[in-house]
Short mmCIF file of C-alpha atoms in Angstrom, two decimals:
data_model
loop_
_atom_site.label_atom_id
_atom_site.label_comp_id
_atom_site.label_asym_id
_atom_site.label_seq_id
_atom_site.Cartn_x
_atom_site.Cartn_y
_atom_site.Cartn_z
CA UNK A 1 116.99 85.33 136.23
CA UNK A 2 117.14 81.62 135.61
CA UNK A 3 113.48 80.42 136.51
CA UNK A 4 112.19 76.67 136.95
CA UNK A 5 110.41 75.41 133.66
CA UNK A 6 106.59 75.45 135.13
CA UNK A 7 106.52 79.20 136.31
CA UNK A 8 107.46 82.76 134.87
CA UNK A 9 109.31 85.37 137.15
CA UNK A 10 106.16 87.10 137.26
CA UNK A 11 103.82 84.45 137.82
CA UNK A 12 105.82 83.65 140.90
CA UNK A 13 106.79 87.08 142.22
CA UNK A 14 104.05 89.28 141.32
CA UNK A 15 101.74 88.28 144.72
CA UNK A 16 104.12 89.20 146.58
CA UNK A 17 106.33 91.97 145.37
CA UNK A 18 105.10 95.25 145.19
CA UNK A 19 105.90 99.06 145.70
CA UNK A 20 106.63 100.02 149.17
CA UNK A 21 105.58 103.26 151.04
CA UNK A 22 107.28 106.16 151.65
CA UNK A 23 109.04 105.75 154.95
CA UNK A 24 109.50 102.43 155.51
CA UNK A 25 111.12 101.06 152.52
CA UNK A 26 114.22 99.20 153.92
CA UNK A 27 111.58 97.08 156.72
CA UNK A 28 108.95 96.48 154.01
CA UNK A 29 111.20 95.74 151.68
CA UNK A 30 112.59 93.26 153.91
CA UNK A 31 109.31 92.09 154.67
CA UNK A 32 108.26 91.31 151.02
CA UNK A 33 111.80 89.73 150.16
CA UNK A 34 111.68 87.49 153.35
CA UNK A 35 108.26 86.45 152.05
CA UNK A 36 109.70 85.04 148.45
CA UNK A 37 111.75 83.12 150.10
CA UNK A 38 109.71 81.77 153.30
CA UNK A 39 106.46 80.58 150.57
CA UNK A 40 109.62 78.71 148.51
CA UNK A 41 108.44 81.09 145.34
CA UNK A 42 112.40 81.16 144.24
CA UNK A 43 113.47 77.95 146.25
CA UNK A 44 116.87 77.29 147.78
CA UNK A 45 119.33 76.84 145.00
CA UNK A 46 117.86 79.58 142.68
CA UNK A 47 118.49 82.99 141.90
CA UNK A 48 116.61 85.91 143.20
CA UNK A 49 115.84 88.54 140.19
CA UNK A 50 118.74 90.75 139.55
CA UNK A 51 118.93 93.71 141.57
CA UNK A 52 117.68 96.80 138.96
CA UNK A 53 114.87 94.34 138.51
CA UNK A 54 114.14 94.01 142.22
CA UNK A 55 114.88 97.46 143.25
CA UNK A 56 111.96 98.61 140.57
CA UNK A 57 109.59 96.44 141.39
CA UNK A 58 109.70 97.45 144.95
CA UNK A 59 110.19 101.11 144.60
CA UNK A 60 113.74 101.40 146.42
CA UNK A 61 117.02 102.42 145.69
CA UNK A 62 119.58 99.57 144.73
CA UNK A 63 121.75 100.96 148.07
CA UNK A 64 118.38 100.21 150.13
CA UNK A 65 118.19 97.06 148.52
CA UNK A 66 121.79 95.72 149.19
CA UNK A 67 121.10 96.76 152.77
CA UNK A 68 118.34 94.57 152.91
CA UNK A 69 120.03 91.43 151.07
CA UNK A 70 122.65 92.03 153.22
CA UNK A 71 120.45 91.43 156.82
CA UNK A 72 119.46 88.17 154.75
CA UNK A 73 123.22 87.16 154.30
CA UNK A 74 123.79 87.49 158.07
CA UNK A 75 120.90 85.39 158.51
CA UNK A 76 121.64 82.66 156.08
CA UNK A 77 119.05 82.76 153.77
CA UNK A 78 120.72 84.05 150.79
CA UNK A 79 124.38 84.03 149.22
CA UNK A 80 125.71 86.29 146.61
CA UNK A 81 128.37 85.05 144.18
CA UNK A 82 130.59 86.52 141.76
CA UNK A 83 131.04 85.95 138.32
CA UNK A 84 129.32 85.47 134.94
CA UNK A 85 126.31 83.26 136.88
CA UNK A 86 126.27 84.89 140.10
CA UNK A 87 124.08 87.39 141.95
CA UNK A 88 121.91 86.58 145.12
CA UNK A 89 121.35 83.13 145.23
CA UNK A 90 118.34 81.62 148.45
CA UNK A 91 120.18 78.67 150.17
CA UNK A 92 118.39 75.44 151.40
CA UNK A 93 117.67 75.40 154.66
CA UNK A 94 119.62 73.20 156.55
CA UNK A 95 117.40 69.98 158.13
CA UNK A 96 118.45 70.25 161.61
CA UNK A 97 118.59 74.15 161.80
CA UNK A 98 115.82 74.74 159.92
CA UNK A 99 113.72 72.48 162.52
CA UNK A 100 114.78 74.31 165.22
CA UNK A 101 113.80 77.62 163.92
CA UNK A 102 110.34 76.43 162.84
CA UNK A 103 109.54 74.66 166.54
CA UNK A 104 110.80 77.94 167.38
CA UNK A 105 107.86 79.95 165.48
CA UNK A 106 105.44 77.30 166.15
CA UNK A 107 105.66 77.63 169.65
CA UNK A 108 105.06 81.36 169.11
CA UNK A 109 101.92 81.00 167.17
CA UNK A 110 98.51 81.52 167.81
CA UNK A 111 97.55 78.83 165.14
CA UNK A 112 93.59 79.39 165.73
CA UNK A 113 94.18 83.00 164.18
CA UNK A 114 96.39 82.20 161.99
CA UNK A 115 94.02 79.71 160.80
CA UNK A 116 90.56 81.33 161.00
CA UNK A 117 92.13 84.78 159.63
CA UNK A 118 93.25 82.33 156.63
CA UNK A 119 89.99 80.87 155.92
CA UNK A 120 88.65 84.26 155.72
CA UNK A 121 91.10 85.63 153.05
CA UNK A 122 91.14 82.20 150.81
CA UNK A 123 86.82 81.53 151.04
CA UNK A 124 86.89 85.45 149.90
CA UNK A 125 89.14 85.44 147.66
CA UNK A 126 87.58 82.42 145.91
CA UNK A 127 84.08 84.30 145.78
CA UNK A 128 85.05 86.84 144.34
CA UNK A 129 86.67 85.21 141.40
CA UNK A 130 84.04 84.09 140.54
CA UNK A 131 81.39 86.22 141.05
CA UNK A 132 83.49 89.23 139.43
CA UNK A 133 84.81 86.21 136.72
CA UNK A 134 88.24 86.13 134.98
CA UNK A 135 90.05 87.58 131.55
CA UNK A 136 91.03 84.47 129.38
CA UNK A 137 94.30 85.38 130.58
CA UNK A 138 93.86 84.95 133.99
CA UNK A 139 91.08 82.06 133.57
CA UNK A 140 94.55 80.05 131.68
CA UNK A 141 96.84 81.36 134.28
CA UNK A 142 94.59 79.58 137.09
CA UNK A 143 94.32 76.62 134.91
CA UNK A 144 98.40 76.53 134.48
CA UNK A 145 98.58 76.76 138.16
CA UNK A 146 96.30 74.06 138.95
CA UNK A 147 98.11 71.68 136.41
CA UNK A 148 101.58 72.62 138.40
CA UNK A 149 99.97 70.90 141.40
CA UNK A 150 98.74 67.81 139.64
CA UNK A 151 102.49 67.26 137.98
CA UNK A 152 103.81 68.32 141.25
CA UNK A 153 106.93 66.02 142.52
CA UNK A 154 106.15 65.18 146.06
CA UNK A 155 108.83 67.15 147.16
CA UNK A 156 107.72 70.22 145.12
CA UNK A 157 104.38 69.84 145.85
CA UNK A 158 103.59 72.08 148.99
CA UNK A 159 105.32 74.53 146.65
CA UNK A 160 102.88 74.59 144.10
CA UNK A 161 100.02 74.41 145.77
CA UNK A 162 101.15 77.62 147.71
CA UNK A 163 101.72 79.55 144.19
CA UNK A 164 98.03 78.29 143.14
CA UNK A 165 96.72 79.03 146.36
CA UNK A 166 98.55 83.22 145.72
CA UNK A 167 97.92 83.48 141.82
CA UNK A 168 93.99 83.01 143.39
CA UNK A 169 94.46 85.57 145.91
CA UNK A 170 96.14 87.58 143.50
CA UNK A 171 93.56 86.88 140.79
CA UNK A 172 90.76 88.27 143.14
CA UNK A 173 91.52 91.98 142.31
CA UNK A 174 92.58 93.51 145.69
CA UNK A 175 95.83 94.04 146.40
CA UNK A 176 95.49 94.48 149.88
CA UNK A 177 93.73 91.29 149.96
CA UNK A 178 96.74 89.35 148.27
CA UNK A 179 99.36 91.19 150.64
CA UNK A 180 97.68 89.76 153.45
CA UNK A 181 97.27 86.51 152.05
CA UNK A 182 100.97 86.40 151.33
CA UNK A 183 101.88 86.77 154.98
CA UNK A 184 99.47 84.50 156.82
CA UNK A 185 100.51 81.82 153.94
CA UNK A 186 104.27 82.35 154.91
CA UNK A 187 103.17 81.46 158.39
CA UNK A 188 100.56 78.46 157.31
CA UNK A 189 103.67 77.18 155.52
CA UNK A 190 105.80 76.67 158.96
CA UNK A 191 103.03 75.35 160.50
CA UNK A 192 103.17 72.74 157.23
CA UNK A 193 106.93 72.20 157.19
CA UNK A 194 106.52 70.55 161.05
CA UNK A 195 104.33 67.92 159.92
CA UNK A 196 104.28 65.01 157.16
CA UNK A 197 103.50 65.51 154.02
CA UNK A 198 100.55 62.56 153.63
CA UNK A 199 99.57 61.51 150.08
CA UNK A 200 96.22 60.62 150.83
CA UNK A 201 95.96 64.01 151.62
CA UNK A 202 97.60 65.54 149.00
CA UNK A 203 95.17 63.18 146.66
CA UNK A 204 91.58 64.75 148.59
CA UNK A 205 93.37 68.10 148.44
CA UNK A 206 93.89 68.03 144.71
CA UNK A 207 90.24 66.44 144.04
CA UNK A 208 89.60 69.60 146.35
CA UNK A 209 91.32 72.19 143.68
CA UNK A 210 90.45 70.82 140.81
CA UNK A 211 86.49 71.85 142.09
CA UNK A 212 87.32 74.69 143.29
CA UNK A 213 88.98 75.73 139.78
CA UNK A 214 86.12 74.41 138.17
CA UNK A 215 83.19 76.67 140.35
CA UNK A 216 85.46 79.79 139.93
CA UNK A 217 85.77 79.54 136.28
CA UNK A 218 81.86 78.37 136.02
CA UNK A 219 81.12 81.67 137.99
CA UNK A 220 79.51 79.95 140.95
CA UNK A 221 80.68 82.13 143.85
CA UNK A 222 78.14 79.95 146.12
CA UNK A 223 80.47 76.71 145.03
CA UNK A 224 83.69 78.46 144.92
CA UNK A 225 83.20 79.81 148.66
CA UNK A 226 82.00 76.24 150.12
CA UNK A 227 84.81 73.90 148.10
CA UNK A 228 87.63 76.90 149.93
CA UNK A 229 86.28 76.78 153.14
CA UNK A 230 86.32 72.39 152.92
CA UNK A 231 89.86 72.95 152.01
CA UNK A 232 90.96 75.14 154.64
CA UNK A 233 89.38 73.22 157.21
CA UNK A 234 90.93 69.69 155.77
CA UNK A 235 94.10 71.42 156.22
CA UNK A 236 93.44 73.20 159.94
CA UNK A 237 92.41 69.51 161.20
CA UNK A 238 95.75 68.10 159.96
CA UNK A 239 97.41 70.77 161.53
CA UNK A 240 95.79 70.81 164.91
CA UNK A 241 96.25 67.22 164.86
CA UNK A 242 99.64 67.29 164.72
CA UNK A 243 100.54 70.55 166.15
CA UNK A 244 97.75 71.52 168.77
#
């Protein structure tokens, strides 16, 4: 799978895909796949991993799998090509569609739960990174992460910040945590997608990560907790602004 220079497959992927139960593998393997491409973790243009690789890592069967990339053809998130470079390939969303849909979900959302039930996850998360601390491997993955963001494009950006925001979550040592993190950050991410991207923003929201890094890697749960919860509310008054 061709992957963008600043992030491995599983850096990206791992958050997100996992095994599925017993049961209900086609919907949750729907579910998982529909959440790679809704947080932008292979963005439109790119390649999804190749189907032995994404049937393992979910736990499926390959005929289960095409089943499920096939509900995402019909729905025009994905193309598969032939050939030497093919395989399943996420397609941009078209502007004016695209809008549509998201007024569509917007209007369906109970943005107060999604965002309180976010705070929750992220101010936890943060905690217990670092009150339970980091490997050096993960301490340098965070760190990777949080230089993504600063190098960021501005049309990359809310793309980065969502995989720093997940390798956290992820980094945090419960899985069920991170699965749930995944989802309400899917929905957080049409919520942003209706409203401007605003640099002065994105500058206080970087100064924002940058301590936050900082108090998770010196161990100071207290710090880690307090710098999340600024963050999420920065971002819940933007939204509420705009969208409320």
């Amino acid at each position: 799978m061709p992957v963008d220079a600043d992030s491995g497959a599983d850096d990206r992927l791992a958050p997100v895909l996992r095994p599925v139960r017993a049961g209900n593998g086609f919907e949750e393997a729907l579910e998982q796949i529909l959440q790679v491409v809704r947080l932008g973790l292979v963005p439109g243009g790119e390649r999804l991993p190749a189907e032995r690789d994404l049937a393992e890592r979910l736990g499926i069967s390959r005929v289960t799998l095409r089943e499920v990339l096939k509900v995402l053809q019909e729905q025009g998130l994905v193309e598969s090509r032939r050939g030497r470079y093919g395989g399943t390939f996420v397609l941009a969303r078209a502007d004016a569609a695209g809008q549509d849909e998201l007024r569509r979900r917007v209007a369906a959302t109970d943005i107060e739960d999604v965002l309180r039930f976010r705070e929750v996850l992220e101010v936890g998360a943060a905690g217990l990174c670092a009150e339970h601390g980091l490997t050096e491997e993960q301490r340098s993955r965070l760190r990777r992460a949080l230089a993504r963001t600063r190098d960021a494009p501005l049309t990359d950006y809310r793309r980065r910040d969502t995989l720093l925001h997940l390798t956290l979550a992820e980094l945090c040592g419960s899985p069920s945590l991170t699965a749930q993190y995944a989802a309400v950050r899917a929905t957080v991410n049409d919520l942003l997608d209706c409203i401007p991207l605003l640099v002065r923003n994105l500058e206080h929201s970087q100064r924002q990560h940058a301590a936050l890094v900082e108090a998770v890697l010196d161990g100071d749960p207290a710090g880690a907790r307090e710098v999340m919860r600024e963050h999420c509310a920065g971002t819940a008054a933007l939204l509420r602004g705009f969208l409320a």
